[in-house]
Amino acid sequence: MTVSLQGVRVLDLTRVLAGPYCSMILGDLGADVIKVEAPGGSDETRKWGPPFQAGVSAYYLCANRNKKSITVNLKSQEGKAIIEKLAAKSDVILHNFKTGTMERLGLDYTALKTINPRLVYCAITGFGETGPYKHLPGYDFIIQAMSGFMSITGNEASGPQKMGVAITDILTGLYACIGIQAALLERTQSGQGQKIDLSLYDSAVSALINIGSNYLMSGHIPERLGNHHANIAPYQTFRSKDGEMVIAIGNDQQFASLCEMIHRPELANEARFRSNPDRVANRTELTAILQQAFSQQPTSVWQDTCRQSNIPFGPIQTLKDLEEDPQLKSRDMFVSAEHPKAGRVKMIGSPLKLSRTSTKVKRHPPDPGEHTDEILQALGYEQSVIDELRKTNTI
C-alpha cells in the first residue's frame, strides 16, 4: 500500500510540541521526516516527566514517532553545511526557533531558497515574525492567557482556567500541516517553494470562532460559562444519580424529544422554552428543571434512553474509560511500537483514516542521533569523516 506523502522529505528542527506534532502527522502520512537536535538531544520534552518508561519520557513519545533522528551542532560551520546539504534534498523545513535565530545562523528562508528554490519553509514562533511582539518567546500557557481562551474557560467561581492540554500548540501544529500541504500542492503548479510564517498567538485567536464572532458583532465581552454554551441551551453537563454526563440539544425537535423522554412534554410548548433563544434567556430555570429529572437515574440508563430517542449524549469519561472504549479500539486509536530502550510503548493513533493511503506507525520515536550515521552516509559522508565530526561535537 502506498502512503499519501511518499517521496516528501521533511527536515524538522523543532522541539517540544507544536512543530513535532506537525512533523509527526506528516510522518504518519508517509513523509520521510528527519528530526534535528543538538548533540546529546535538545528536545526539552525528553526530560519532561514523570512518567518515564526505562528513562524515556511519555511526553516525548506522544509527538515523535515516524521520524529519523540526527544530531547536529548548528553553530558550527560543519554543522551548518550538513543542514544546507539536507535542505538541498528536502521538500520542507520546519523550525520553531525565536524570531531572528535562523537569520543569525545563516539558515533563514532567503539563504536556503538559493540552495533549493522548491523548499517549503515553515517558521513557527510564539507571535509571528512581524509586529511588536515578534521577539517574545511563546509558551502555550502564556498564549492561552493572552488569546482570550482563559477568559472564557471556567466559571465565575473558578476564575480563568487553561485547557487540560496544550491546545494552542496542537492548533498551531495542525495549521502548520495545512499550510505545508497547501504550499506543496501549489508548488506543483508554480515549481516554487515559499515561506510560512505561523504563530501560536494567531492560531489561538483564530480558534475563538463563534465566541469571537459574538463579541465582534455585539461588543459584549463574553463571560465564563463553565460547561454551558454561549448560544445554545440546554448544551451542558448534568449530574446523574451516579456521575456526570453531557446533553447537547442542537434544535427544537431534539428539545421536544428530551421533554418527552423525561415525561415533561409540556415544557416544549412553554413560552420561556419554546425556541432556542427563549431557552438561552431562561437557562437558569431550565437547568434546574432538567437537573432534578436527571438526578433520578444513573448515567448508563440515561445513555441508553437518550440514544434510543436520538438525543445527543455523552458520558464524561476518564482516560481509563477511553482505553477500553470499543469504538476507539475498532478505529485503531491506540497503537504501539517497539522502542530500543523503553520496550513496547503505547501511543495514541492517528485520526486520519484514508481509504487507499492509510497512516501507519513505521518507526518508533527515535533516540537522539539514532540515525545520524545513516543520514550522513546517504549525503556522501565517509565513515571516517563522520567519526571525526563526532569527536569534535559537530554531531
Coordinates of C-alpha atoms in Angstrom, one line a residue:
M1 CA 0.0 0.0 0.0
T2 CA 1.3 3.4 -0.9
V3 CA 1.3 6.4 1.5
S4 CA -0.1 9.9 0.9
L5 CA 3.2 11.8 1.3
Q6 CA 5.5 9.2 -0.2
G7 CA 8.7 10.9 -1.5
V8 CA 8.2 14.1 0.6
R9 CA 11.2 14.8 2.8
V10 CA 10.8 17.0 5.9
L11 CA 13.7 18.5 7.7
D12 CA 12.4 19.1 11.3
L13 CA 14.3 21.5 13.5
T14 CA 11.5 21.8 16.0
R15 CA 11.2 20.8 19.6
V16 CA 8.6 20.5 22.4
L17 CA 5.1 20.2 20.8
A18 CA 3.7 22.4 18.0
G19 CA 6.4 21.6 15.5
P20 CA 7.0 17.9 16.5
Y21 CA 3.2 17.3 16.4
C22 CA 3.1 18.7 12.9
S23 CA 6.0 16.7 11.6
M24 CA 4.6 13.5 13.3
I25 CA 1.4 14.0 11.3
L26 CA 3.4 14.4 8.1
G27 CA 5.3 11.3 9.1
D28 CA 2.1 9.3 9.8
L29 CA 1.1 10.3 6.3
G30 CA 4.3 8.8 4.8
A31 CA 6.7 11.7 4.7
D32 CA 10.4 11.0 5.3
V33 CA 10.9 13.1 8.5
I34 CA 14.4 13.9 9.8
K35 CA 14.4 15.2 13.3
V36 CA 17.4 17.5 14.0
E37 CA 18.6 18.1 17.6
A38 CA 21.9 19.3 19.1
P39 CA 24.4 16.7 20.1
G40 CA 23.1 14.7 23.0
G41 CA 19.5 15.7 22.3
S42 CA 17.9 19.1 22.8
D43 CA 14.2 18.5 22.7
E44 CA 13.2 19.5 26.2
T45 CA 10.3 17.0 26.3
R46 CA 12.8 14.2 26.6
K47 CA 13.2 15.3 30.2
W48 CA 9.6 16.2 31.0
G49 CA 8.1 13.8 33.4
P50 CA 7.3 11.6 35.1
P51 CA 6.1 9.3 33.7
F52 CA 9.1 7.7 32.1
Q53 CA 9.4 4.2 30.7
A54 CA 13.0 2.9 31.1
G55 CA 14.1 6.6 31.1
V56 CA 12.1 7.6 28.0
S57 CA 9.6 10.4 28.6
A58 CA 5.9 9.8 27.8
Y59 CA 5.7 13.4 26.7
Y60 CA 8.4 12.9 24.1
L61 CA 6.8 9.7 22.8
C62 CA 3.5 11.5 22.2
A63 CA 4.7 13.6 19.2
N64 CA 7.8 12.0 17.7
R65 CA 7.0 8.7 16.0
N66 CA 7.7 8.1 12.3
K67 CA 10.9 10.1 12.3
K68 CA 14.6 9.5 11.9
S69 CA 17.0 11.4 14.2
I70 CA 20.2 13.2 13.5
T71 CA 22.2 15.4 15.9
V72 CA 23.9 18.5 14.5
N73 CA 25.6 21.5 16.1
L74 CA 24.0 24.3 14.1
K75 CA 26.5 26.9 15.5
S76 CA 29.5 25.1 13.8
Q77 CA 30.4 25.7 10.2
E78 CA 30.4 21.9 9.6
G79 CA 27.0 21.6 11.2
K80 CA 25.6 24.4 9.1
A81 CA 27.0 22.7 6.0
I82 CA 25.2 19.5 6.9
I83 CA 21.8 21.3 7.3
E84 CA 22.4 23.0 3.9
K85 CA 23.0 19.7 2.2
L86 CA 19.9 18.2 3.8
A87 CA 17.9 21.3 2.8
A88 CA 19.0 20.9 -0.8
K89 CA 17.5 17.4 -0.8
S90 CA 14.3 18.3 1.2
D91 CA 10.9 19.4 0.3
V92 CA 10.0 21.0 3.7
I93 CA 12.0 22.6 6.5
L94 CA 10.3 23.2 9.8
H95 CA 11.6 25.2 12.8
N96 CA 10.4 26.9 15.9
F97 CA 13.4 29.0 16.9
K98 CA 12.8 32.5 18.2
T99 CA 12.5 35.2 15.5
G100 CA 15.9 36.1 14.2
T101 CA 17.7 32.9 15.2
M102 CA 17.8 31.3 11.8
E103 CA 19.0 34.5 10.3
R104 CA 21.9 34.6 12.7
L105 CA 22.7 31.0 11.9
G106 CA 22.6 31.8 8.1
L107 CA 19.8 29.2 7.7
D108 CA 16.8 31.6 7.1
Y109 CA 14.5 31.2 4.1
T110 CA 16.3 33.8 2.0
A111 CA 19.6 31.8 2.4
L112 CA 18.1 28.3 1.9
K113 CA 15.9 29.1 -1.1
T114 CA 19.0 30.0 -3.1
I115 CA 20.1 26.4 -2.4
N116 CA 16.7 24.9 -3.1
P117 CA 14.1 27.2 -4.7
R118 CA 11.4 24.5 -4.3
L119 CA 11.8 24.4 -0.5
V120 CA 8.7 25.0 1.6
Y121 CA 10.0 26.8 4.8
C122 CA 7.7 26.8 7.8
A123 CA 8.6 29.0 10.8
I124 CA 6.6 28.5 14.0
T125 CA 7.0 31.3 16.6
G126 CA 5.0 32.5 19.6
F127 CA 3.8 35.7 18.0
G128 CA 5.0 35.7 14.4
E129 CA 7.9 37.3 12.6
T130 CA 6.3 40.7 12.3
G131 CA 4.7 43.1 14.9
P132 CA 5.7 44.5 18.2
Y133 CA 5.7 41.1 20.0
K134 CA 7.8 39.3 17.4
H135 CA 10.8 38.8 19.7
L136 CA 8.8 37.5 22.7
P137 CA 9.0 33.7 23.4
G138 CA 5.8 31.7 23.0
Y139 CA 4.6 29.2 25.5
D140 CA 1.2 27.6 25.3
F141 CA 0.1 28.7 28.8
I142 CA 1.0 32.3 28.1
I143 CA -0.8 32.2 24.7
Q144 CA -3.9 30.7 26.3
A145 CA -3.9 33.6 28.7
M146 CA -3.3 36.3 26.1
S147 CA -5.6 34.9 23.4
G148 CA -8.8 35.1 25.3
F149 CA -9.0 31.3 25.8
M150 CA -8.7 31.5 29.6
S151 CA -11.1 34.5 29.9
I152 CA -13.9 32.2 28.5
T153 CA -12.9 28.9 30.2
G154 CA -14.0 28.1 33.7
N155 CA -16.8 29.8 35.6
E156 CA -17.1 32.8 37.9
A157 CA -16.3 30.8 40.9
S158 CA -13.2 29.1 39.4
G159 CA -11.8 32.2 37.7
P160 CA -9.9 31.9 34.4
Q161 CA -8.8 28.3 33.6
K162 CA -6.5 26.8 31.0
M163 CA -7.4 23.9 28.8
G164 CA -6.2 20.5 30.1
V165 CA -3.8 20.0 27.2
A166 CA -1.5 22.5 25.4
I167 CA -4.3 23.3 22.9
T168 CA -2.6 26.3 21.2
D169 CA 0.4 24.1 20.4
I170 CA -1.9 21.5 18.9
L171 CA -3.8 24.1 16.9
T172 CA -0.6 25.5 15.5
G173 CA 0.7 22.1 14.6
L174 CA -2.5 21.4 12.7
Y175 CA -2.3 24.8 10.9
A176 CA 1.3 24.1 10.0
C177 CA 0.3 20.8 8.4
I178 CA -2.4 22.6 6.4
G179 CA -0.1 25.4 5.3
I180 CA 2.7 23.0 4.4
Q181 CA 0.5 20.7 2.3
A182 CA -1.1 23.8 0.6
A183 CA 2.4 25.1 -0.3
L184 CA 3.4 21.6 -1.6
L185 CA 0.2 21.5 -3.7
E186 CA 0.8 25.0 -5.1
R187 CA 4.4 24.0 -5.9
T188 CA 3.1 21.5 -8.4
Q189 CA 1.8 24.5 -10.4
S190 CA 4.5 27.1 -9.9
G191 CA 7.5 25.0 -9.3
Q192 CA 8.4 27.3 -6.4
G193 CA 8.5 26.9 -2.7
Q194 CA 7.6 29.6 -0.2
K195 CA 7.8 30.6 3.4
I196 CA 5.0 30.1 6.0
D197 CA 5.1 32.5 9.0
L198 CA 2.9 30.8 11.6
S199 CA 2.3 31.9 15.2
L200 CA 0.8 30.3 18.3
Y201 CA -1.0 33.6 19.1
D202 CA -2.6 33.9 15.6
S203 CA -3.6 30.2 15.7
A204 CA -5.3 30.6 19.1
V205 CA -7.2 33.7 18.2
S206 CA -8.4 32.1 15.0
A207 CA -10.0 29.3 17.2
L208 CA -12.2 31.7 19.1
I209 CA -14.7 31.1 16.3
N210 CA -18.3 31.8 17.5
I211 CA -17.2 33.4 20.8
G212 CA -15.0 35.8 18.8
S213 CA -17.8 36.4 16.3
N214 CA -20.3 37.1 19.1
Y215 CA -18.0 39.8 20.5
L216 CA -17.3 41.4 17.2
M217 CA -21.0 41.6 16.4
S218 CA -22.3 42.7 19.8
G219 CA -19.3 44.4 21.5
H220 CA -20.3 42.4 24.6
I221 CA -17.3 40.8 26.4
P222 CA -18.2 37.2 27.0
E223 CA -18.4 35.8 30.5
R224 CA -17.1 32.5 31.6
L225 CA -20.0 30.0 31.4
G226 CA -18.3 26.8 32.6
N227 CA -19.9 23.9 30.9
H228 CA -22.7 25.9 29.4
H229 CA -22.8 27.0 25.7
A230 CA -22.9 30.7 24.9
N231 CA -25.5 30.3 22.1
I232 CA -27.4 27.1 22.8
A233 CA -29.4 25.6 25.7
P234 CA -29.6 23.0 27.0
Y235 CA -26.0 22.2 25.9
Q236 CA -24.1 21.4 29.1
T237 CA -23.2 18.9 31.9
F238 CA -25.8 17.4 34.2
R239 CA -25.3 15.2 37.3
S240 CA -26.9 11.8 37.1
K241 CA -27.6 9.5 40.1
D242 CA -24.0 8.2 39.9
G243 CA -21.9 10.6 37.9
E244 CA -21.9 13.4 35.3
M245 CA -22.8 13.5 31.7
V246 CA -23.3 15.9 28.8
I247 CA -26.6 16.7 27.0
A248 CA -26.2 18.7 23.7
I249 CA -29.5 19.9 22.3
G250 CA -29.0 21.5 18.9
N251 CA -32.6 22.2 17.7
D252 CA -36.2 22.5 18.9
Q253 CA -37.1 19.0 17.7
Q254 CA -34.4 17.5 19.9
F255 CA -35.6 19.6 22.8
A256 CA -39.2 18.3 22.3
S257 CA -37.8 14.7 22.3
L258 CA -35.9 15.4 25.5
C259 CA -39.0 16.7 27.2
E260 CA -40.9 13.5 26.1
M261 CA -38.1 11.4 27.5
I262 CA -38.2 12.9 31.0
H263 CA -42.0 12.8 30.9
R264 CA -42.4 16.6 30.8
P265 CA -43.7 17.1 27.2
E266 CA -45.4 20.4 28.2
L267 CA -42.0 22.1 28.6
A268 CA -41.5 22.2 24.9
N269 CA -44.6 24.4 24.4
E270 CA -43.9 26.8 27.3
A271 CA -43.2 30.3 26.1
R272 CA -40.0 30.5 28.1
F273 CA -38.6 27.3 26.5
R274 CA -40.3 27.2 23.1
S275 CA -37.3 28.2 20.9
N276 CA -33.5 28.2 21.5
P277 CA -33.3 32.0 22.1
D278 CA -36.0 31.5 24.7
R279 CA -34.1 28.7 26.4
V280 CA -30.8 30.6 26.4
A281 CA -32.6 33.6 28.0
N282 CA -34.2 31.3 30.6
R283 CA -31.2 28.9 31.0
T284 CA -31.2 29.0 34.9
E285 CA -34.8 27.9 35.2
L286 CA -34.5 25.2 32.6
T287 CA -31.3 23.8 34.1
A288 CA -32.9 23.4 37.5
I289 CA -35.9 21.5 36.0
L290 CA -33.7 19.2 33.9
Q291 CA -31.2 18.6 36.7
Q292 CA -34.0 17.4 39.0
A293 CA -35.0 14.9 36.4
F294 CA -31.6 13.6 35.5
S295 CA -30.6 13.0 39.2
Q296 CA -33.2 10.2 39.4
Q297 CA -31.3 7.7 37.2
P298 CA -27.7 6.5 36.7
T299 CA -25.7 7.6 33.7
S300 CA -26.0 4.2 32.0
V301 CA -29.8 4.5 32.0
W302 CA -29.7 8.0 30.5
Q303 CA -27.2 6.9 27.9
D304 CA -29.5 4.1 26.7
T305 CA -32.6 6.3 26.8
C306 CA -31.0 9.3 25.0
R307 CA -29.6 7.1 22.3
Q308 CA -33.0 5.5 21.7
S309 CA -34.5 8.9 21.5
N310 CA -31.8 10.3 19.2
I311 CA -30.8 12.9 21.8
P312 CA -27.1 13.8 21.7
F313 CA -25.5 12.4 24.8
G314 CA -22.0 11.6 26.2
P315 CA -20.8 10.3 29.5
I316 CA -17.8 12.1 31.0
Q317 CA -15.1 9.5 30.6
T318 CA -11.6 9.1 32.1
L319 CA -8.5 8.1 30.1
K320 CA -9.1 4.6 31.5
D321 CA -12.6 4.6 30.0
L322 CA -11.1 5.7 26.7
E323 CA -8.6 2.9 26.6
E324 CA -11.4 0.3 27.0
D325 CA -13.8 2.1 24.6
P326 CA -14.9 -0.4 21.9
Q327 CA -15.4 2.4 19.4
L328 CA -11.8 3.6 19.8
K329 CA -10.5 0.1 19.7
S330 CA -12.3 -0.6 16.4
R331 CA -10.8 2.6 15.0
D332 CA -7.2 1.7 16.0
M333 CA -6.9 4.9 18.1
F334 CA -4.3 3.2 20.4
V335 CA -1.2 1.9 18.8
S336 CA 2.2 0.6 20.0
A337 CA 5.7 0.3 18.8
E338 CA 8.9 -1.4 20.0
H339 CA 11.4 1.2 21.3
P340 CA 15.1 0.2 21.7
K341 CA 15.3 1.5 25.3
A342 CA 11.7 1.6 26.6
G343 CA 10.5 -1.7 25.1
R344 CA 6.9 -1.7 23.8
V345 CA 5.4 1.8 24.1
K346 CA 1.7 2.7 23.8
M347 CA 0.7 5.8 21.8
I348 CA -2.5 7.5 20.7
G349 CA -3.1 6.7 17.0
S350 CA -3.8 8.9 14.0
P351 CA -7.4 10.0 13.4
L352 CA -6.8 10.2 9.7
K353 CA -8.5 7.2 8.0
L354 CA -7.7 7.3 4.3
S355 CA -9.2 4.5 2.1
R356 CA -6.1 3.9 -0.1
T357 CA -3.2 5.6 1.6
S358 CA -3.7 4.8 5.3
T359 CA -1.5 6.1 8.0
K360 CA 0.8 3.6 9.9
V361 CA 3.5 3.5 12.6
K362 CA 6.7 2.6 10.8
R363 CA 9.2 4.0 13.2
H364 CA 9.4 4.3 17.0
P365 CA 10.1 7.8 18.4
P366 CA 13.9 7.9 17.9
D367 CA 16.7 8.4 20.4
P368 CA 18.9 11.4 19.9
G369 CA 21.1 10.9 16.8
E370 CA 19.9 7.3 16.3
H371 CA 20.1 7.7 12.5
T372 CA 23.0 10.2 12.3
D373 CA 25.4 7.9 10.5
E374 CA 22.8 6.5 8.1
I375 CA 21.6 10.1 7.1
L376 CA 25.2 11.4 6.7
Q377 CA 26.2 8.3 4.7
A378 CA 23.3 9.0 2.3
L379 CA 24.7 12.5 1.9
G380 CA 28.0 11.1 0.8
Y381 CA 30.0 11.3 4.0
E382 CA 32.6 8.6 4.6
Q383 CA 32.5 6.9 8.0
S384 CA 35.9 8.2 8.9
V385 CA 34.6 11.8 8.4
I386 CA 31.5 11.0 10.4
D387 CA 33.7 9.7 13.2
E388 CA 35.8 12.9 13.2
L389 CA 32.7 15.1 13.2
R390 CA 31.5 13.2 16.3
K391 CA 34.9 13.7 18.0
T392 CA 34.6 17.5 17.5
N393 CA 31.0 17.5 18.8
T394 CA 29.6 18.6 15.5
I395 CA 27.2 15.7 15.5

